[in-house]
mmCIF file of C-alpha atoms and ligand atoms in Angstrom:
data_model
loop_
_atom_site.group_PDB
_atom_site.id
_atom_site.type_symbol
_atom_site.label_atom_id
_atom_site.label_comp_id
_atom_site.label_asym_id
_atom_site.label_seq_id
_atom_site.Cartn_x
_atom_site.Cartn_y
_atom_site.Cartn_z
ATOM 1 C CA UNK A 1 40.891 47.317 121.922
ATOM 2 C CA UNK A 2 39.938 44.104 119.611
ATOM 3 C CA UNK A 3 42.176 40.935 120.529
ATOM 4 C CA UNK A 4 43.337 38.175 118.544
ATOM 5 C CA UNK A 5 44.579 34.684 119.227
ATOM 6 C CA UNK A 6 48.126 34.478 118.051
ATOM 7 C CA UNK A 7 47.988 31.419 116.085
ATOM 8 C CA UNK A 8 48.731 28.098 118.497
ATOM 9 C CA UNK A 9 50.330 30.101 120.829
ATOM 10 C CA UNK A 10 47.514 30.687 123.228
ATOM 11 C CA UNK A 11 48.170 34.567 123.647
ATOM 12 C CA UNK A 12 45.885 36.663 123.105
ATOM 13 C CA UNK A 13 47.396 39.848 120.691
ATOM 14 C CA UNK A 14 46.160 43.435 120.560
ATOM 15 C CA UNK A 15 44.957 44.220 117.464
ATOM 16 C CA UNK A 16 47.201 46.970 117.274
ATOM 17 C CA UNK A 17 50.980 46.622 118.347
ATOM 18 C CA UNK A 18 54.279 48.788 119.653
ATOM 19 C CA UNK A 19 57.129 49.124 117.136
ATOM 20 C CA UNK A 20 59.929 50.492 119.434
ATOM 21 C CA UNK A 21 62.663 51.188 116.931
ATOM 22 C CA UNK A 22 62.061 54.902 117.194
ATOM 23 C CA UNK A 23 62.405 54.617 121.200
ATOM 24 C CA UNK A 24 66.315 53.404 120.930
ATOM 25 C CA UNK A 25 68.013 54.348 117.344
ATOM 26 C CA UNK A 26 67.725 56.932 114.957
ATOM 27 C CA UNK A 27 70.326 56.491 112.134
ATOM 28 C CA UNK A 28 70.281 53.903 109.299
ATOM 29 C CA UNK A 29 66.512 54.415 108.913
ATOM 30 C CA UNK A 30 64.056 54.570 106.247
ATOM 31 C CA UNK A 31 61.663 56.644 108.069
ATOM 32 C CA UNK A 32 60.405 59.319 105.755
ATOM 33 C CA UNK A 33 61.896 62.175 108.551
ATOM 34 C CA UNK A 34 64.613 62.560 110.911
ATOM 35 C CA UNK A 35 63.576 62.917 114.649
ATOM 36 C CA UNK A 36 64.563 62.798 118.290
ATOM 37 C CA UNK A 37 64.958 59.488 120.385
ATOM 38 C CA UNK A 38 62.099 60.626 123.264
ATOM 39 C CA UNK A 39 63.285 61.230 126.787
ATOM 40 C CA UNK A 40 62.473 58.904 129.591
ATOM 41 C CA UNK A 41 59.767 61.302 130.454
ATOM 42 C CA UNK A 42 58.315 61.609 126.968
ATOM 43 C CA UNK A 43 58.860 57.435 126.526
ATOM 44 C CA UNK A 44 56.624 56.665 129.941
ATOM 45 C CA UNK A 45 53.903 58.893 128.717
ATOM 46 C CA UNK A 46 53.870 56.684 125.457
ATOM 47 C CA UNK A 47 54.000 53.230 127.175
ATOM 48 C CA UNK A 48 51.368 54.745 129.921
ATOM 49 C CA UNK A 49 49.027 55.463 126.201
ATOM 50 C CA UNK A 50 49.927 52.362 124.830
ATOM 51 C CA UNK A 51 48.686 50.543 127.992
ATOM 52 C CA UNK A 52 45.819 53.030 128.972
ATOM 53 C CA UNK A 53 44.472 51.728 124.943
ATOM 54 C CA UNK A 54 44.781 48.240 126.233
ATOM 55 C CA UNK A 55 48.013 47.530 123.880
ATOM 56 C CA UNK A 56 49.704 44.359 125.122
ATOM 57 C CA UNK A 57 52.479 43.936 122.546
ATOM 58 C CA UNK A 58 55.818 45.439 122.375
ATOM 59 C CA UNK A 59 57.828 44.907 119.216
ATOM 60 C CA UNK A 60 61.962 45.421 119.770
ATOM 61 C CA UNK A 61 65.053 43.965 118.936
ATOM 62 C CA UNK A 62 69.204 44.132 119.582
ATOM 63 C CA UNK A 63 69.307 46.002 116.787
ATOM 64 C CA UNK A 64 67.062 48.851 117.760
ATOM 65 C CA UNK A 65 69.888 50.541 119.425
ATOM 66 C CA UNK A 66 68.994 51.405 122.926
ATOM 67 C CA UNK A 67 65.583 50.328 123.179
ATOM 68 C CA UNK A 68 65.502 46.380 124.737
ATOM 69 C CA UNK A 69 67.702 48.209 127.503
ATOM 70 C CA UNK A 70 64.961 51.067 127.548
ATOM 71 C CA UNK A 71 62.232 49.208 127.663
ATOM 72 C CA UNK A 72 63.890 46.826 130.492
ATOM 73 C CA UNK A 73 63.759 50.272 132.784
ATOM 74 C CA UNK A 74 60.457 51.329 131.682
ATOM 75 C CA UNK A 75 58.736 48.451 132.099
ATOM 76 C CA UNK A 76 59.917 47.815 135.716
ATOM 77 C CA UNK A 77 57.344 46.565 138.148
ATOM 78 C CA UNK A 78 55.257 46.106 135.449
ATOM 79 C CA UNK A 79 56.351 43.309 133.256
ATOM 80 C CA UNK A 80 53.404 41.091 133.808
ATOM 81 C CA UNK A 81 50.653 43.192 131.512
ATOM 82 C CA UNK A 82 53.194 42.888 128.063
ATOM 83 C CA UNK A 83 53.947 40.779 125.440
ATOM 84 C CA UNK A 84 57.496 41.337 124.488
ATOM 85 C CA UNK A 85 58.679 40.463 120.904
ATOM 86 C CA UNK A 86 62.225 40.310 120.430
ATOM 87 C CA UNK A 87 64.716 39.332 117.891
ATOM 88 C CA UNK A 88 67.899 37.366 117.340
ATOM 89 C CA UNK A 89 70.534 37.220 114.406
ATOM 90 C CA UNK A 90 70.936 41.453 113.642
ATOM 91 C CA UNK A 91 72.691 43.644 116.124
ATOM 92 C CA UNK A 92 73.375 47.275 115.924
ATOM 93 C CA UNK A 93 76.263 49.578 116.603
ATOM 94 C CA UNK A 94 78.324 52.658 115.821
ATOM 95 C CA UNK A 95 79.749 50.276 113.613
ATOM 96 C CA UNK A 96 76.473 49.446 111.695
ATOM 97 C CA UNK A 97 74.369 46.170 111.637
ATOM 98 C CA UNK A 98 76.126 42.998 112.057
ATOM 99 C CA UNK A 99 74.368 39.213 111.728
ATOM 100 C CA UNK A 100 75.424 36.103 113.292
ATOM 101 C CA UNK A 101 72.943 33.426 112.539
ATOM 102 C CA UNK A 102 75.061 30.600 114.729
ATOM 103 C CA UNK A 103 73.051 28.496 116.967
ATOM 104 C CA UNK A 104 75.661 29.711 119.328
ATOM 105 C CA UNK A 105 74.861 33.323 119.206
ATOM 106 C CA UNK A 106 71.121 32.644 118.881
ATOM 107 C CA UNK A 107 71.819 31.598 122.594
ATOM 108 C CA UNK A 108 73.962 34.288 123.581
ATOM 109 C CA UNK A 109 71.720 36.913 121.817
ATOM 110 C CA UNK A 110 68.480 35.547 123.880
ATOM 111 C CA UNK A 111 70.321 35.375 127.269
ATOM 112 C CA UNK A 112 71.636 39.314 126.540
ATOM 113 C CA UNK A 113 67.972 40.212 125.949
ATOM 114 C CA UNK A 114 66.559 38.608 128.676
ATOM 115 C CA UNK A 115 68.796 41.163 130.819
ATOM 116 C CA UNK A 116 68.741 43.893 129.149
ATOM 117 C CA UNK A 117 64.820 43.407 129.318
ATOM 118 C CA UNK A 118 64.769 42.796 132.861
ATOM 119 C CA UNK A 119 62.645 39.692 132.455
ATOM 120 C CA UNK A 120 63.263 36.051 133.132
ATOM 121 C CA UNK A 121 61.295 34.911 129.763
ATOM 122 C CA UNK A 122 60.613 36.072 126.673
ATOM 123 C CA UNK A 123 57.049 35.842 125.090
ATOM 124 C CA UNK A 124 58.216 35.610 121.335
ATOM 125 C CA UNK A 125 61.702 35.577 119.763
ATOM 126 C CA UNK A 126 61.676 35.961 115.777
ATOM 127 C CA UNK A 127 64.996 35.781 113.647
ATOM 128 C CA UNK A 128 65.781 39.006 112.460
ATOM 129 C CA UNK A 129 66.636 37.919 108.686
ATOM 130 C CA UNK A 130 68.908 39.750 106.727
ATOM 131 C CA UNK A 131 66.806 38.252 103.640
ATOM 132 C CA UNK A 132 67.984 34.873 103.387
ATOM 133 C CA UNK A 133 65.142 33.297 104.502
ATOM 134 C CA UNK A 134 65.031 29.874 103.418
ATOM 135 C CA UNK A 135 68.341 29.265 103.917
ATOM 136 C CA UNK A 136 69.127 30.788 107.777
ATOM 137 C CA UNK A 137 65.606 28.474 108.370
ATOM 138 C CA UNK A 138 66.848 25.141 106.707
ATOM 139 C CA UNK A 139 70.327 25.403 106.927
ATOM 140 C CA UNK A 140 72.024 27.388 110.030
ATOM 141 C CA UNK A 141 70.114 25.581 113.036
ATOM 142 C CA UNK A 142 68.684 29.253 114.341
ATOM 143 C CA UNK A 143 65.415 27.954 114.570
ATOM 144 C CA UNK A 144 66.353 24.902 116.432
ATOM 145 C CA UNK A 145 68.246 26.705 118.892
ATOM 146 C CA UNK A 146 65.244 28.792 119.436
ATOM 147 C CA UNK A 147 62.836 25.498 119.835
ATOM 148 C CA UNK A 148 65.550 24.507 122.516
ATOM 149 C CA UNK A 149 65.252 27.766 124.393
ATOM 150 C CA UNK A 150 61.645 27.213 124.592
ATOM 151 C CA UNK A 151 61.392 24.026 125.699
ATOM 152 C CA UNK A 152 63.883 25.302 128.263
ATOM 153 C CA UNK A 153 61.014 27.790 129.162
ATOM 154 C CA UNK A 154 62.937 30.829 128.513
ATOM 155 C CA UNK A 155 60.869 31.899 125.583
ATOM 156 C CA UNK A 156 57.078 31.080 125.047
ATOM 157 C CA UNK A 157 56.700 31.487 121.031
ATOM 158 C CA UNK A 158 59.653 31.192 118.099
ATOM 159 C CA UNK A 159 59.721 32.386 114.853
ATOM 160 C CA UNK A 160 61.222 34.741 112.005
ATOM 161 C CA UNK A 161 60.700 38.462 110.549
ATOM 162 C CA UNK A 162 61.740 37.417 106.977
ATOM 163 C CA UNK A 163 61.712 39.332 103.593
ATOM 164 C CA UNK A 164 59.865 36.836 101.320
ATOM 165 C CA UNK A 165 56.748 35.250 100.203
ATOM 166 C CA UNK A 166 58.986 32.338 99.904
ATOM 167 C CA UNK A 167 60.577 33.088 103.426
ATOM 168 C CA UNK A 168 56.879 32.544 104.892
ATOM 169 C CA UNK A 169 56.057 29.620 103.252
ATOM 170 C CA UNK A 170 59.573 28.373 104.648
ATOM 171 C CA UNK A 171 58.815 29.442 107.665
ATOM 172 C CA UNK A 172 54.905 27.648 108.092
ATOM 173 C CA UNK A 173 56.989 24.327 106.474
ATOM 174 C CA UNK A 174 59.035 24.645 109.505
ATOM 175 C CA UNK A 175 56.477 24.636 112.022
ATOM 176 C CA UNK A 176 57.112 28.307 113.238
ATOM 177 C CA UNK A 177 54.452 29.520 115.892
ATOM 178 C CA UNK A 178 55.163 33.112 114.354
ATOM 179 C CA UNK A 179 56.217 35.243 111.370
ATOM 180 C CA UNK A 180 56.302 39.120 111.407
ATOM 181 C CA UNK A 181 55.060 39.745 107.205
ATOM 182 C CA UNK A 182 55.137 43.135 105.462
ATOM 183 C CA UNK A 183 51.606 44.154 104.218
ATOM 184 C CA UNK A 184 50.434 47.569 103.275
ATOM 185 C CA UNK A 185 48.777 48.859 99.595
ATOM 186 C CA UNK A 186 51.935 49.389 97.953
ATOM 187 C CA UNK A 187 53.157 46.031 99.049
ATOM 188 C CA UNK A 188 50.340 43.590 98.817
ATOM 189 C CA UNK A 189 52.307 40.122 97.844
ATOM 190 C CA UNK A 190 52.249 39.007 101.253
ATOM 191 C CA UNK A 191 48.487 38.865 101.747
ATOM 192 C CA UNK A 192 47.690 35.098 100.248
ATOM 193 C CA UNK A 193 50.755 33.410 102.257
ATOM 194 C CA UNK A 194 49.752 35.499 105.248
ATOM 195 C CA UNK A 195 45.987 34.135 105.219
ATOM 196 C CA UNK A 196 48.189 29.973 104.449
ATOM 197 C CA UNK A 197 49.924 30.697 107.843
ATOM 198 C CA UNK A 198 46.652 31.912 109.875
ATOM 199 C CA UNK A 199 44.938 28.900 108.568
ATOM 200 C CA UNK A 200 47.869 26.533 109.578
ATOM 201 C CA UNK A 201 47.757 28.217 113.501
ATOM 202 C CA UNK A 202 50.549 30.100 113.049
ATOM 203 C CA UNK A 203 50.756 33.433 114.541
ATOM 204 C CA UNK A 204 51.170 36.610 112.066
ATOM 205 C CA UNK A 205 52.335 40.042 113.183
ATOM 206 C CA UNK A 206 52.726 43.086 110.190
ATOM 207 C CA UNK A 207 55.531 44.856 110.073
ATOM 208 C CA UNK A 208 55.631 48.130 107.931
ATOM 209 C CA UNK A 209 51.893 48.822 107.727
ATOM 210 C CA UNK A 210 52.033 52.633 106.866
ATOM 211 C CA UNK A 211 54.989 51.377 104.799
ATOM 212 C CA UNK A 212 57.369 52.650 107.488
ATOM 213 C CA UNK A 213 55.534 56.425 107.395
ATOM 214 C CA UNK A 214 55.239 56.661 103.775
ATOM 215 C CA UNK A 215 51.549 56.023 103.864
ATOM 216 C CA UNK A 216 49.029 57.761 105.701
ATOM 217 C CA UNK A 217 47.559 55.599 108.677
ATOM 218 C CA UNK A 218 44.251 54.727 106.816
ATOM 219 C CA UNK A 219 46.586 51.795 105.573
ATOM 220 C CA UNK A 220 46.083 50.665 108.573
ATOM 221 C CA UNK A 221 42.536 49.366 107.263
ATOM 222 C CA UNK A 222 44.141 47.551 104.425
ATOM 223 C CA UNK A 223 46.493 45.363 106.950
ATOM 224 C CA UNK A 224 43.438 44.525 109.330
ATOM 225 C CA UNK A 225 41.178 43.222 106.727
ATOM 226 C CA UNK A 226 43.241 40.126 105.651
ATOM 227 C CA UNK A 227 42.676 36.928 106.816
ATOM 228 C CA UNK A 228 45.446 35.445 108.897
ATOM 229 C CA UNK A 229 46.173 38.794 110.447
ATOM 230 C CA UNK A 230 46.859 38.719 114.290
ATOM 231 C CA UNK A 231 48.472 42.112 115.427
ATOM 232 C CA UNK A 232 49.616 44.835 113.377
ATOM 233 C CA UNK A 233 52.631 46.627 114.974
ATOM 234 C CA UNK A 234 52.943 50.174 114.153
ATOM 235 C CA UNK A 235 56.343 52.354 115.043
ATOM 236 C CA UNK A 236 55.519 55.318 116.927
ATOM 237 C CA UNK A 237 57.066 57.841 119.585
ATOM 238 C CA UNK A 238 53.842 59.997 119.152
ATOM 239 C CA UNK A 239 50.454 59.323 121.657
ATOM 240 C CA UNK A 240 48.401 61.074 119.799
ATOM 241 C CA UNK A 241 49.116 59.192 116.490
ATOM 242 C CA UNK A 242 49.078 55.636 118.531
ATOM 243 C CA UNK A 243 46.057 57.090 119.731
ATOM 244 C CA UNK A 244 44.813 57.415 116.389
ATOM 245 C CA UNK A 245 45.990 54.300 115.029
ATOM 246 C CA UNK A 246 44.288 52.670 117.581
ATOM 247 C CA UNK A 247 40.761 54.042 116.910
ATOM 248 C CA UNK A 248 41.112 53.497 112.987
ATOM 249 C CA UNK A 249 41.551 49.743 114.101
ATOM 250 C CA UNK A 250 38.638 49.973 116.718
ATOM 251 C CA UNK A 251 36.281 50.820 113.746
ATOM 252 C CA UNK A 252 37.687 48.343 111.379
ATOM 253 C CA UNK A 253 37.400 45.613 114.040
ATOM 254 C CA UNK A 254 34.357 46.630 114.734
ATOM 255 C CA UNK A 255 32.734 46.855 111.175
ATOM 256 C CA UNK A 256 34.498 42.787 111.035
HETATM 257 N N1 LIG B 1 61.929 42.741 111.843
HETATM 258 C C1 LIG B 1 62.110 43.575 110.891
HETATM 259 O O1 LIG B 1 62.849 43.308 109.951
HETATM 260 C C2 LIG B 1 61.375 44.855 110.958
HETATM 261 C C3 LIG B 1 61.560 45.778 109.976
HETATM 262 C C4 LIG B 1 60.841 46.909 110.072
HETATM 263 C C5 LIG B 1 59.991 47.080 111.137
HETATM 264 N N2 LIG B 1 59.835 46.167 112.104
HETATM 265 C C6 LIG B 1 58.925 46.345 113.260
HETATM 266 O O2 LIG B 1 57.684 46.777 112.801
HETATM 267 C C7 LIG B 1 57.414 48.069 113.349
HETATM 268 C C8 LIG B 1 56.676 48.891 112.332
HETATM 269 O O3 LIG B 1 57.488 49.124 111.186
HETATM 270 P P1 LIG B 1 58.042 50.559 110.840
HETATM 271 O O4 LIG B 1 58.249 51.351 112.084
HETATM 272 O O5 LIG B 1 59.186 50.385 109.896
HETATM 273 O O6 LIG B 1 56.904 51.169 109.954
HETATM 274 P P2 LIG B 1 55.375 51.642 110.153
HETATM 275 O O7 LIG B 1 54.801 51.167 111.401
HETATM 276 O O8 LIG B 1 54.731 51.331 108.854
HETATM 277 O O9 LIG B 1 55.551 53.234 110.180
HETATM 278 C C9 LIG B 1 56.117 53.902 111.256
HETATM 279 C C10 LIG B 1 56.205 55.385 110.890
HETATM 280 O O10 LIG B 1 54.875 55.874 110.676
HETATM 281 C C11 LIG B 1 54.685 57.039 111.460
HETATM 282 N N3 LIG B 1 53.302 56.994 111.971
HETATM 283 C C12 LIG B 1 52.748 56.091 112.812
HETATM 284 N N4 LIG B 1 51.445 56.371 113.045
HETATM 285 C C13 LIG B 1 51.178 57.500 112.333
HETATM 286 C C14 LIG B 1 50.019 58.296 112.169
HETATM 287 N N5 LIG B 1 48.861 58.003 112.788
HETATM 288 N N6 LIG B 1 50.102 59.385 111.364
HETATM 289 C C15 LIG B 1 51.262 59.715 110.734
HETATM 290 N N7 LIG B 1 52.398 59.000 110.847
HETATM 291 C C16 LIG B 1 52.358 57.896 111.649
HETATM 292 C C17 LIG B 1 55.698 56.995 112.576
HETATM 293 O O11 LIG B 1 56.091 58.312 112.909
HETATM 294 P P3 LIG B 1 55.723 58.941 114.372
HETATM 295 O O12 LIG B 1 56.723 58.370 115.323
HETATM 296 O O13 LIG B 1 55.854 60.406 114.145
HETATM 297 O O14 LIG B 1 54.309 58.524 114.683
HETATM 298 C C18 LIG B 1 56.847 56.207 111.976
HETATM 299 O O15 LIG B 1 57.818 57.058 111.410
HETATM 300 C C19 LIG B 1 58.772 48.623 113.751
HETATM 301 O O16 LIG B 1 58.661 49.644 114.745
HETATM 302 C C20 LIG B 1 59.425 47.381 114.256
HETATM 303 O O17 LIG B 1 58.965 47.101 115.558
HETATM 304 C C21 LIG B 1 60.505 45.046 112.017
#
């Protein structure tokens, strides 16, 4: 496995990355097919792959259903080798998706993960955005709450998952140490503000790289040769496709 700084932060990312939104909800999707939310059984043998590939980053959030809980049991005894990604601002239910931006929550949201996750700190905590960028970042305090909760030493890296070009640059004005972009062929406009925030030291993780399953994984190459790019996390319950992904990226790394 290739391994990337993650902008200022001083972790080191696996090229390639664990979506887990597959591991804890399966309605309200745009995944090209329906499937089954893996057994505890089936989800160990896919962390034991991820980790056996040398994968060090897990991507989840409150509103993938079950899987911050899941991941909390799987992981047990064997925190120390991750690099857990969470989010605050979106939460999930039988209800649907609800956002709550509030510094307030932000707190409550973080504290809630931090159990459910079995953990006593969080390596990065992006705000989930509902597409408002610009405006949740300059307006509602979220990020500030999150720069308090590190200082506090209860998360190590802050930033957003946004929807926008615009929401990056927003987000690099700020001073985030992360944004999770969307880059694959048939969504390229991210690519120039992506390489801006690598240059200014701030971390990038890629979201939606086989343009949530709509693309086959040779997209993969497309994400891993722009500048700026630290880890691209890829949502999978299957080892042999993470097994897969992971070699496409081995060859890409390795032709630089
Ligand atoms: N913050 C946000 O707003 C946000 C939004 C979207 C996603 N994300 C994060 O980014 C991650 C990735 O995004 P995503 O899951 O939407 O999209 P993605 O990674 O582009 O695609 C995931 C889909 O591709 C399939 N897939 C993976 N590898 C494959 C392979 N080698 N061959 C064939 N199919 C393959 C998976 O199915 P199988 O399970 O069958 O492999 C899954 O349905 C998510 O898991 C999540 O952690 C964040």
């Amino acid at each position: 496995m290739h391994y990337r700084p993650l902008g200022r932060t001083g972790m080191q990312v696996s090229l390639l990355g664990l979506g887990t939104v597959k591991l804890g909800r399966d309605r309200d999707l745009r995944y090209p097919r329906a499937f089954r939310i893996p057994d505890e059984a089936d989800a160990a043998r896919l962390l034991d792959c991820a980790a056996e590939l040398g994968i060090n980053v897990l991507d989840t959030a409150p509103a993938y259903g079950r899987s911050e809980e899941r991941l909390g049991h799987l992981l047990r005894g064997r925190r120390e080798r991750w690099l857990i990604c969470t989010k605050v601002g979106e939460h999930f239910d039988a209800d649907g998706s609800r956002w709550d931006f509030t510094p307030g929550h932000v707190r409550e949201s973080v504290h809630a993960s931090l159990e459910r996750l079995q953990t006593d700190r969080l390596d990065i905590v992006l705000i989930h955005s509902d597409g408002r960028d610009r405006e949740i970042l300059e307006r509602y305090g979220t990020l500030d709450a999150l720069q308090a909760m590190k200082r506090e030493g209860l998360v190590r890296a802050v930033g957003i998952s946004h929807k926008s070009v615009d929401g990056a640059e927003a987000a690099i004005a700020a001073g985030c140490d992360v944004i999770m972009a969307t880059l694959n062929p048939a969504q390229p406009e991210e690519a120039e503000v992506i390489a801006r925030a690598g240059a200014a030291g701030c971390g990038v993780l890629i979201k939606k790289a086989l343009a949530s399953g709509h693309s086959g994984p040779a997209s993969l190459r497309f994400a891993a040769a722009h500048a700026g790019v630290s880890c691209i996390v890829v949502g999978t319950i299957d080892p042999a496709h993470l097994r897969e992904n992971a070699a496409i990226l081995a060859r890409s790394a390795a032709a630089g």
